[in-house]
């Protein structure tokens, strides 16, 4: 029998594929600064905070900016990103995500969102999923980015469930590390060759079941 009592979900890349919007906005910013970013480079931005993403991008473009300029650039990127996500609809929920959330809740498991994004509430509202989470912890509520476990530990605390009884669903290496650092189980969403530290890797939540949870 499983000891799992709660499921904590990352948002970008697990519930919705917003990576494409982040990429478009960062690419536009890089282009304005006179260089480009590749899809491979974009992979390295997954799960990474806004501030750190900008630092990496400026590094790739060999561009130096003051702290004040960096704040302006990050704000500009976010404006473009927010404009794009303002058009999101429930059709953009990744396959199986809503169904698995409903399955968990019907089985009496607690659910939380654990995201680095400061835009998570906007997205949850747009895709109409906010009601399926008992707690939402996002980038506005944490000070230490993944792989620090802060976001997931706060999630467990909000649910009143011990970390060892929680499982985290993550598409980013840093997110799997964060779950492990917090003493939680981790299910990777993506490729087993990339998410090597996960307890189980599936290609999407449409591949998850209570039976698989019970085997963790
Ligand atoms: C993560 C994304 O979930 O949130 C990153 O994977 C993103 O790509 C980070 O940079 C911060 O998001 P936001 O919406 O606060 O800029
Ligand atoms: Mg993610």
Coordinates of C-alpha atoms and ligand atoms in Angstrom, one line a residue:
X1 CA 0.0 0.0 0.0
X2 CA 1.2 3.4 -0.8
X3 CA 1.9 5.9 1.8
X4 CA 1.3 8.7 -0.7
X5 CA -1.2 11.2 0.8
X6 CA -0.6 14.2 -1.4
X7 CA 0.4 15.0 -5.0
X8 CA 2.2 18.3 -5.7
X9 CA 2.3 19.4 -9.3
X10 CA 4.6 21.7 -11.2
X11 CA 2.7 23.9 -13.6
X12 CA 4.8 24.8 -16.7
X13 CA 5.4 21.6 -18.7
X14 CA 3.3 19.4 -16.4
X15 CA -0.2 20.9 -16.4
X16 CA 0.2 23.2 -19.4
X17 CA 2.9 23.7 -22.1
X18 CA 3.7 27.4 -21.5
X19 CA 7.4 26.8 -22.3
X20 CA 6.6 27.8 -25.9
X21 CA 5.3 31.2 -24.7
X22 CA 8.3 31.7 -22.4
X23 CA 10.6 30.9 -25.4
X24 CA 8.8 33.3 -27.7
X25 CA 9.1 36.2 -25.2
X26 CA 12.8 35.5 -24.3
X27 CA 13.6 35.1 -28.0
X28 CA 12.0 38.5 -28.8
X29 CA 14.1 40.1 -26.0
X30 CA 17.3 38.5 -27.2
X31 CA 16.6 39.6 -30.8
X32 CA 16.1 43.2 -29.5
X33 CA 19.5 42.9 -27.9
X34 CA 21.0 41.8 -31.2
X35 CA 21.3 38.0 -30.8
X36 CA 19.2 34.8 -30.8
X37 CA 18.5 31.9 -28.5
X38 CA 18.2 28.3 -29.8
X39 CA 15.7 25.7 -28.7
X40 CA 18.5 23.8 -27.0
X41 CA 19.3 26.8 -25.0
X42 CA 15.6 27.2 -24.1
X43 CA 15.7 23.7 -22.7
X44 CA 18.1 25.0 -20.0
X45 CA 15.5 27.6 -19.0
X46 CA 12.8 25.2 -18.0
X47 CA 12.0 25.3 -14.3
X48 CA 14.5 28.2 -13.9
X49 CA 13.3 31.5 -12.3
X50 CA 12.7 34.6 -14.4
X51 CA 15.8 36.4 -12.9
X52 CA 18.1 33.5 -13.4
X53 CA 16.8 32.9 -16.9
X54 CA 17.7 36.5 -17.9
X55 CA 21.1 36.1 -16.4
X56 CA 21.7 33.0 -18.5
X57 CA 20.4 34.6 -21.7
X58 CA 22.6 37.7 -21.2
X59 CA 25.6 35.4 -20.7
X60 CA 24.8 33.5 -23.9
X61 CA 24.6 36.8 -25.8
X62 CA 27.8 38.2 -24.2
X63 CA 25.8 41.2 -23.0
X64 CA 26.4 43.0 -19.7
X65 CA 23.6 45.0 -18.1
X66 CA 23.3 46.8 -14.7
X67 CA 20.9 45.4 -12.1
X68 CA 18.3 48.2 -12.9
X69 CA 18.5 47.4 -16.6
X70 CA 18.1 43.7 -15.9
X71 CA 14.9 44.5 -13.9
X72 CA 13.6 46.5 -16.9
X73 CA 14.4 43.7 -19.3
X74 CA 12.7 41.0 -17.1
X75 CA 9.6 43.2 -16.8
X76 CA 9.5 43.7 -20.6
X77 CA 9.7 40.0 -21.2
X78 CA 7.0 39.4 -18.6
X79 CA 4.7 41.9 -20.3
X80 CA 4.9 40.0 -23.6
X81 CA 4.5 36.7 -21.8
X82 CA 1.4 37.9 -19.8
X83 CA -0.1 39.1 -23.1
X84 CA 0.3 35.7 -24.6
X85 CA -1.0 33.7 -21.6
X86 CA -4.0 36.1 -21.4
X87 CA -5.3 34.2 -24.5
X88 CA -4.9 30.7 -23.0
X89 CA -8.0 28.4 -22.8
X90 CA -8.7 25.1 -21.1
X91 CA -7.9 23.5 -24.5
X92 CA -4.3 24.0 -23.6
X93 CA -4.3 21.8 -20.6
X94 CA -1.9 18.9 -21.3
X95 CA -3.5 15.5 -22.0
X96 CA -4.6 13.7 -18.9
X97 CA -3.7 16.5 -16.4
X98 CA -7.3 17.4 -15.5
X99 CA -8.4 13.8 -15.4
X100 CA -5.5 12.7 -13.1
X101 CA -6.1 15.6 -10.7
X102 CA -9.7 14.5 -10.5
X103 CA -8.7 10.9 -9.9
X104 CA -6.4 11.9 -7.1
X105 CA -9.0 14.0 -5.4
X106 CA -11.7 11.3 -5.8
X107 CA -9.3 8.9 -4.1
X108 CA -8.9 11.3 -1.1
X109 CA -5.4 12.5 -1.9
X110 CA -4.6 16.2 -1.4
X111 CA -3.4 18.2 -4.3
X112 CA -1.1 21.3 -4.5
X113 CA 0.6 23.4 -7.2
X114 CA 4.3 24.0 -6.7
X115 CA 5.5 26.4 -9.4
X116 CA 8.4 28.8 -9.8
X117 CA 6.1 31.1 -11.9
X118 CA 4.7 34.4 -10.6
X119 CA 2.0 34.1 -13.2
X120 CA 0.5 30.8 -12.0
X121 CA -2.8 32.1 -10.8
X122 CA -3.4 33.9 -14.1
X123 CA -2.8 30.6 -15.9
X124 CA -4.9 28.5 -13.5
X125 CA -7.8 31.0 -14.0
X126 CA -7.4 31.0 -17.8
X127 CA -7.5 27.2 -17.9
X128 CA -10.1 27.0 -15.2
X129 CA -8.3 24.5 -13.0
X130 CA -7.8 26.5 -9.8
X131 CA -10.6 24.6 -8.1
X132 CA -8.7 21.3 -8.3
X133 CA -5.9 22.4 -6.0
X134 CA -6.1 22.4 -2.2
X135 CA -3.1 24.8 -2.1
X136 CA -1.2 26.9 -4.6
X137 CA 2.4 27.8 -3.9
X138 CA 4.2 29.8 -6.5
X139 CA 7.0 32.2 -7.3
X140 CA 5.4 35.0 -5.3
X141 CA 5.6 33.0 -2.1
X142 CA 9.1 31.5 -2.2
X143 CA 12.6 33.1 -2.0
X144 CA 14.8 30.2 -3.0
X145 CA 14.5 28.7 -6.5
X146 CA 14.4 25.0 -7.4
X147 CA 16.5 22.8 -6.7
X148 CA 15.9 24.3 -3.3
X149 CA 12.9 22.3 -1.9
X150 CA 11.2 25.5 -0.4
X151 CA 8.3 25.6 -2.9
X152 CA 7.4 21.9 -2.3
X153 CA 8.0 22.0 1.5
X154 CA 5.6 25.0 1.7
X155 CA 3.1 23.0 -0.4
X156 CA 3.3 20.0 2.0
X157 CA 3.0 22.3 4.9
X158 CA -0.1 24.0 3.5
X159 CA -1.7 20.6 3.0
X160 CA -0.6 19.5 6.4
X161 CA 1.1 16.3 5.0
X162 CA 4.6 15.1 5.9
X163 CA 7.0 15.5 3.0
X164 CA 7.7 11.8 2.9
X165 CA 4.1 11.2 2.1
X166 CA 4.1 13.6 -0.9
X167 CA 4.9 12.9 -4.5
X168 CA 6.0 15.7 -6.8
X169 CA 5.3 15.8 -10.6
X170 CA 8.0 17.7 -12.5
X171 CA 9.4 18.1 -16.0
X172 CA 12.6 19.9 -15.0
X173 CA 15.8 18.4 -13.7
X174 CA 16.0 21.2 -11.0
X175 CA 12.4 20.3 -10.0
X176 CA 13.1 16.6 -9.5
X177 CA 16.2 17.6 -7.5
X178 CA 14.0 20.0 -5.4
X179 CA 11.6 17.2 -4.6
X180 CA 14.4 14.8 -3.6
X181 CA 16.1 17.5 -1.5
X182 CA 12.7 17.9 0.3
X183 CA 12.6 14.2 1.1
X184 CA 9.7 13.6 -1.3
X185 CA 9.0 11.1 -4.1
X186 CA 9.4 12.4 -7.6
X187 CA 7.7 11.5 -10.8
X188 CA 9.4 12.9 -13.9
X189 CA 7.3 14.1 -16.9
X190 CA 9.5 13.7 -20.0
X191 CA 12.4 11.4 -20.8
X192 CA 14.0 8.9 -18.4
X193 CA 17.4 9.8 -20.1
X194 CA 17.0 13.4 -18.9
X195 CA 15.1 13.0 -15.6
X196 CA 17.5 10.3 -14.2
X197 CA 16.9 11.1 -10.5
X198 CA 13.1 10.5 -10.6
X199 CA 11.5 7.5 -9.0
X200 CA 9.4 7.0 -12.1
X201 CA 9.3 8.8 -15.5
X202 CA 6.2 9.0 -17.7
X203 CA 5.7 11.0 -20.9
X204 CA 2.6 12.8 -19.5
X205 CA 0.0 12.7 -16.8
X206 CA -2.2 10.7 -19.2
X207 CA 0.1 7.8 -18.4
X208 CA -0.4 8.1 -14.6
X209 CA -2.7 6.0 -12.5
X210 CA -3.4 5.3 -8.8
X211 CA -1.8 1.9 -9.3
X212 CA 1.4 3.5 -10.5
X213 CA 1.3 5.9 -7.5
X214 CA 0.9 3.0 -5.1
X215 CA 4.1 1.4 -6.5
X216 CA 6.3 4.4 -5.7
Ligands
LIG1 C1 8.9 28.1 -14.4 C2 9.2 28.0 -15.9 O1 7.8 27.3 -14.1 O2 8.6 29.4 -14.1 C3 10.3 28.9 -16.3 O3 9.6 26.6 -16.2 C4 10.0 30.4 -15.8 O4 10.6 28.9 -17.7 C5 9.7 30.4 -14.3 O5 11.0 31.3 -16.1 C6 9.2 31.7 -13.8 O6 8.0 32.1 -14.4 P1 7.4 33.6 -14.5 O7 6.0 33.3 -15.1 O8 7.3 34.0 -13.0 O9 8.3 34.4 -15.3
LIG2 MG1 8.1 22.9 -15.3

